[in-house]
Coordinates of N, CA and C in Angstrom, one line a residue:
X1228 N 103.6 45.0 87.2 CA 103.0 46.2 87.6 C 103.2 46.5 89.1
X1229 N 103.6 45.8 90.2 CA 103.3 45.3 91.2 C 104.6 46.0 91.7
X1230 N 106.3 45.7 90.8 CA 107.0 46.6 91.5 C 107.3 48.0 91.0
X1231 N 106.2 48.5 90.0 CA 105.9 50.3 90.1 C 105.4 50.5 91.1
X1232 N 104.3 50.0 92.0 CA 103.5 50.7 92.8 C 104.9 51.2 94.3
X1233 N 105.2 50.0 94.8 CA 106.2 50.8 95.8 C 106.4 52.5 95.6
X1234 N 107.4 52.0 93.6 CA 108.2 53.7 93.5 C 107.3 54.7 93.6
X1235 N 106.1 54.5 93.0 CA 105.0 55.6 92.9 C 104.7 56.3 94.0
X1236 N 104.4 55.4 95.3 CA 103.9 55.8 96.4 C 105.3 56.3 97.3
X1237 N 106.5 55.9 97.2 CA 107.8 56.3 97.9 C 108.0 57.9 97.2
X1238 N 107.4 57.8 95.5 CA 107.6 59.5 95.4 C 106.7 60.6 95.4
X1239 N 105.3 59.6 95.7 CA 104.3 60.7 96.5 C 104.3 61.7 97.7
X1240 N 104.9 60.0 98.3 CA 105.5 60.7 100.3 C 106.4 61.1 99.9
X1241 N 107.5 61.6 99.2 CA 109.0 62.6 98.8 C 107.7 64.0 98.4
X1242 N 107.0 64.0 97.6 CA 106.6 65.8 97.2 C 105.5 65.8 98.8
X1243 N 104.5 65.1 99.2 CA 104.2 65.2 100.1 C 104.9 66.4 101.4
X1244 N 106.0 65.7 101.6 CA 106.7 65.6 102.6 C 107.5 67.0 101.7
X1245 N 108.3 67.2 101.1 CA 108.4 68.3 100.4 C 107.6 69.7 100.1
X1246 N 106.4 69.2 99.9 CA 105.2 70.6 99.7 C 104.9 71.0 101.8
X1247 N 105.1 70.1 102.6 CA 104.7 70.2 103.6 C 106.0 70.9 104.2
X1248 N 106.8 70.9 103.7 CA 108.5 71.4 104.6 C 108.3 73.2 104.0
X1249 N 107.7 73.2 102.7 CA 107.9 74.3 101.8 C 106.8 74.9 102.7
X1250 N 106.0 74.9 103.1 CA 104.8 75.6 103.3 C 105.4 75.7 104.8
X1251 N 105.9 74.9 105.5 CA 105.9 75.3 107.2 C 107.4 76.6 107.2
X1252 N 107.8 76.5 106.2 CA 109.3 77.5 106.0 C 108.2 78.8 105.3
X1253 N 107.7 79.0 104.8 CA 106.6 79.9 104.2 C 106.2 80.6 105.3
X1254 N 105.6 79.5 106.1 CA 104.5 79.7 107.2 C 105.1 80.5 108.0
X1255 N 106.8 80.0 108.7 CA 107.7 80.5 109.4 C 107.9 81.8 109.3
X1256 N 108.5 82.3 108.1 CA 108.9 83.2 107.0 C 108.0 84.1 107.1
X1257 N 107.1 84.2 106.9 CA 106.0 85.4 106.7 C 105.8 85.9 108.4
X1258 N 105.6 84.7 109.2 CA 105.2 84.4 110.8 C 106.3 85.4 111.5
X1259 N 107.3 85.5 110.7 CA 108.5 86.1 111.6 C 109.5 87.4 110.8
X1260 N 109.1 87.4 109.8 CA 109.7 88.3 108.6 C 108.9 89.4 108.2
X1261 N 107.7 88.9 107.2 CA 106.7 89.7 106.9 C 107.8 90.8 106.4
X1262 N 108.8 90.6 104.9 CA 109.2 91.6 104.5 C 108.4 93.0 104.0
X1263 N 107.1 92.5 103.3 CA 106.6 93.4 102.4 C 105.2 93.5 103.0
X1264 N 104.5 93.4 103.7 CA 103.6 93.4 104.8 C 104.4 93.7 106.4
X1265 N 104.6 94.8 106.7 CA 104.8 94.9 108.3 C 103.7 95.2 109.2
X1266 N 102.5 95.8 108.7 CA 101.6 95.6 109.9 C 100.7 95.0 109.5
X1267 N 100.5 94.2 110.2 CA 99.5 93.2 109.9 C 98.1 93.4 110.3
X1268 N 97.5 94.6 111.5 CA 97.2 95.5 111.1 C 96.0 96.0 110.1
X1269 N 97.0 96.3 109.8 CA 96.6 97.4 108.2 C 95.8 96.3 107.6
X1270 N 96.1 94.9 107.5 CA 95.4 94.2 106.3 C 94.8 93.1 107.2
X1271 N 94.8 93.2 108.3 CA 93.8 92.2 109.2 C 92.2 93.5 109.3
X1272 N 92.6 94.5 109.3 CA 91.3 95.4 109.5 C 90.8 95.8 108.3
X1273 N 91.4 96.1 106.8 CA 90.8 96.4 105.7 C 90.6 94.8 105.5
X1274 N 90.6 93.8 105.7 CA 90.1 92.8 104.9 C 88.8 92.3 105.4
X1275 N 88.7 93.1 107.2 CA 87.9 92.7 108.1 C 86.6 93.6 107.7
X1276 N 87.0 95.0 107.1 CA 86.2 96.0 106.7 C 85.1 95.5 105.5
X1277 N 86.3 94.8 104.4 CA 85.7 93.9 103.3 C 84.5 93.0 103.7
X1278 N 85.1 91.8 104.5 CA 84.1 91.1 105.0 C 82.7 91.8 105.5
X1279 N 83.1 92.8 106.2 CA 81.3 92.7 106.6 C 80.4 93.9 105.3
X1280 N 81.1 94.0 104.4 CA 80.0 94.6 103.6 C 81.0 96.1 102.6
X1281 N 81.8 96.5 103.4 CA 82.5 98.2 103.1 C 82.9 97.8 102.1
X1282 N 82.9 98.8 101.3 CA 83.6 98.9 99.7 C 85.1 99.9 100.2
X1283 N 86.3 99.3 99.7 CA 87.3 100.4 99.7 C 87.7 101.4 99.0
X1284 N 87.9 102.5 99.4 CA 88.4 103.9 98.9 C 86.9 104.5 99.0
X1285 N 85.8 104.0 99.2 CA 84.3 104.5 99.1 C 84.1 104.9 100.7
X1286 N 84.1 103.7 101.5 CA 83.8 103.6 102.8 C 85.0 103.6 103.7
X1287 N 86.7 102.8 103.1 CA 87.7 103.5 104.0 C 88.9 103.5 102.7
X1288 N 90.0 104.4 103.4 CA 91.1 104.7 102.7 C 92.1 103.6 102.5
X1289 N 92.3 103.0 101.5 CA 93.6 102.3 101.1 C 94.8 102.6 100.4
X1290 N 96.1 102.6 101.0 CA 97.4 102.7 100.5 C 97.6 102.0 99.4
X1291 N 97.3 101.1 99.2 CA 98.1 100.2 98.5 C 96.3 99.7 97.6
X1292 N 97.0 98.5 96.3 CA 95.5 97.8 95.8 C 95.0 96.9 96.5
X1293 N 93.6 96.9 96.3 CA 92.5 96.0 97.2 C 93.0 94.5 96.9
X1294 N 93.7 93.8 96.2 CA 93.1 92.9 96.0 C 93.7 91.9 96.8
X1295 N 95.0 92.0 97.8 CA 94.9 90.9 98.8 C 94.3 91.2 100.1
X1296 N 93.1 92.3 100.1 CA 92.3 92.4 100.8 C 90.7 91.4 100.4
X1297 N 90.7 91.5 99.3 CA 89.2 90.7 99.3 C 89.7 89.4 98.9
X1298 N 90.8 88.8 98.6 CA 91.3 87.7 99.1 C 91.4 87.1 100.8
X1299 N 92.3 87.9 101.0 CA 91.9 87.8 102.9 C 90.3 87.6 103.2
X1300 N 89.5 88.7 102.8 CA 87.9 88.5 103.4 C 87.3 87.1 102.4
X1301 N 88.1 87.0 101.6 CA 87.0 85.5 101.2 C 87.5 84.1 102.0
X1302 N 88.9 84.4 101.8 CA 89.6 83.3 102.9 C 88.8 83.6 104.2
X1303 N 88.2 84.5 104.7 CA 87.5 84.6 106.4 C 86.3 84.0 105.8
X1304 N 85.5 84.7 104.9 CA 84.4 84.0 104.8 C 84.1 82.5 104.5
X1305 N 85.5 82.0 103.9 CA 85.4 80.2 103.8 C 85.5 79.3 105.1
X1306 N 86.8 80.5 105.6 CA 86.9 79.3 106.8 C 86.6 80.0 108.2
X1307 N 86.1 81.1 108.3 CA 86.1 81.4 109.7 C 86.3 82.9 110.0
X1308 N 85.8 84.0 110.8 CA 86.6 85.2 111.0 C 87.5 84.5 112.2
X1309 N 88.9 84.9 112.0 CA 90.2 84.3 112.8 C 91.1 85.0 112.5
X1310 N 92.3 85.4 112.9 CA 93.1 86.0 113.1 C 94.6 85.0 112.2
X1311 N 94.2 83.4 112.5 CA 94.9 82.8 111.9 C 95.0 82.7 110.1
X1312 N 93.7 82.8 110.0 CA 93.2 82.6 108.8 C 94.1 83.4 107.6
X1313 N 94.1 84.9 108.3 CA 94.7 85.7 107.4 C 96.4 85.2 107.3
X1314 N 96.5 85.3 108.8 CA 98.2 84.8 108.9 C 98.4 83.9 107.4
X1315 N 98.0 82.2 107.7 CA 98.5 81.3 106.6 C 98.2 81.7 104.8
X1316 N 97.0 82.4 105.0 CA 96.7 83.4 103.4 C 98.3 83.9 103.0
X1317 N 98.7 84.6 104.1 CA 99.7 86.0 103.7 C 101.2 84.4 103.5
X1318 N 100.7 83.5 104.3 CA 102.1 83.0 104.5 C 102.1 82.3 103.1
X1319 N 101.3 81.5 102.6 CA 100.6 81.1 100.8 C 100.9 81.6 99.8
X1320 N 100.9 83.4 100.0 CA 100.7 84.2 99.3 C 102.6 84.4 99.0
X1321 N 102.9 84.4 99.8 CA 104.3 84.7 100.2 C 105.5 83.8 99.3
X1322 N 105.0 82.1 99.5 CA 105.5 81.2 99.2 C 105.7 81.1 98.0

């Protein structure tokens, strides 16, 4: 049993190291592309509207559907109001 464990752990650090390359190309990608999101904007302030209480289309106007806005405001409310917070959501979202 003793020489499975090496392979096991040599192919944990491979997806490891693979989920970590996929996400910083994601991260990049969104950070610098942002095909289907261009202002960032638009969904840093409707998600910001969310968080503190506003209901959308009641209290402000949305283009598009709410729902990677009250994703954004729950991602603020877990980890922080930040500016980064939304960035890696969108870059996650993207991936």
């Amino acid at each position: 049993m003793n020489a499975a464990q090496p392979k096991d752990r040599c192919s944990w650090w491979i997806i490891a190291a693979m989920a970590t390359v996929a996400g910083a190309v994601a991260f990049w990608r969104t950070y610098q592309v942002m095909p289907w999101h261009t202002d960032m904007g638009h969904i840093f302030d409707a998600s910001y509207r969310i968080f503190l209480g506003e209901i959308p289309y009641k209290d402000f106007l949305l283009l598009i559907s709410p729902l990677t806005f009250y994703v954004a405001a729950a991602c603020m409310k877990l980890f922080g109001f930040h500016y980064l917070v939304v960035r890696v959501y969108l870059a996650v979202q993207c991936a």
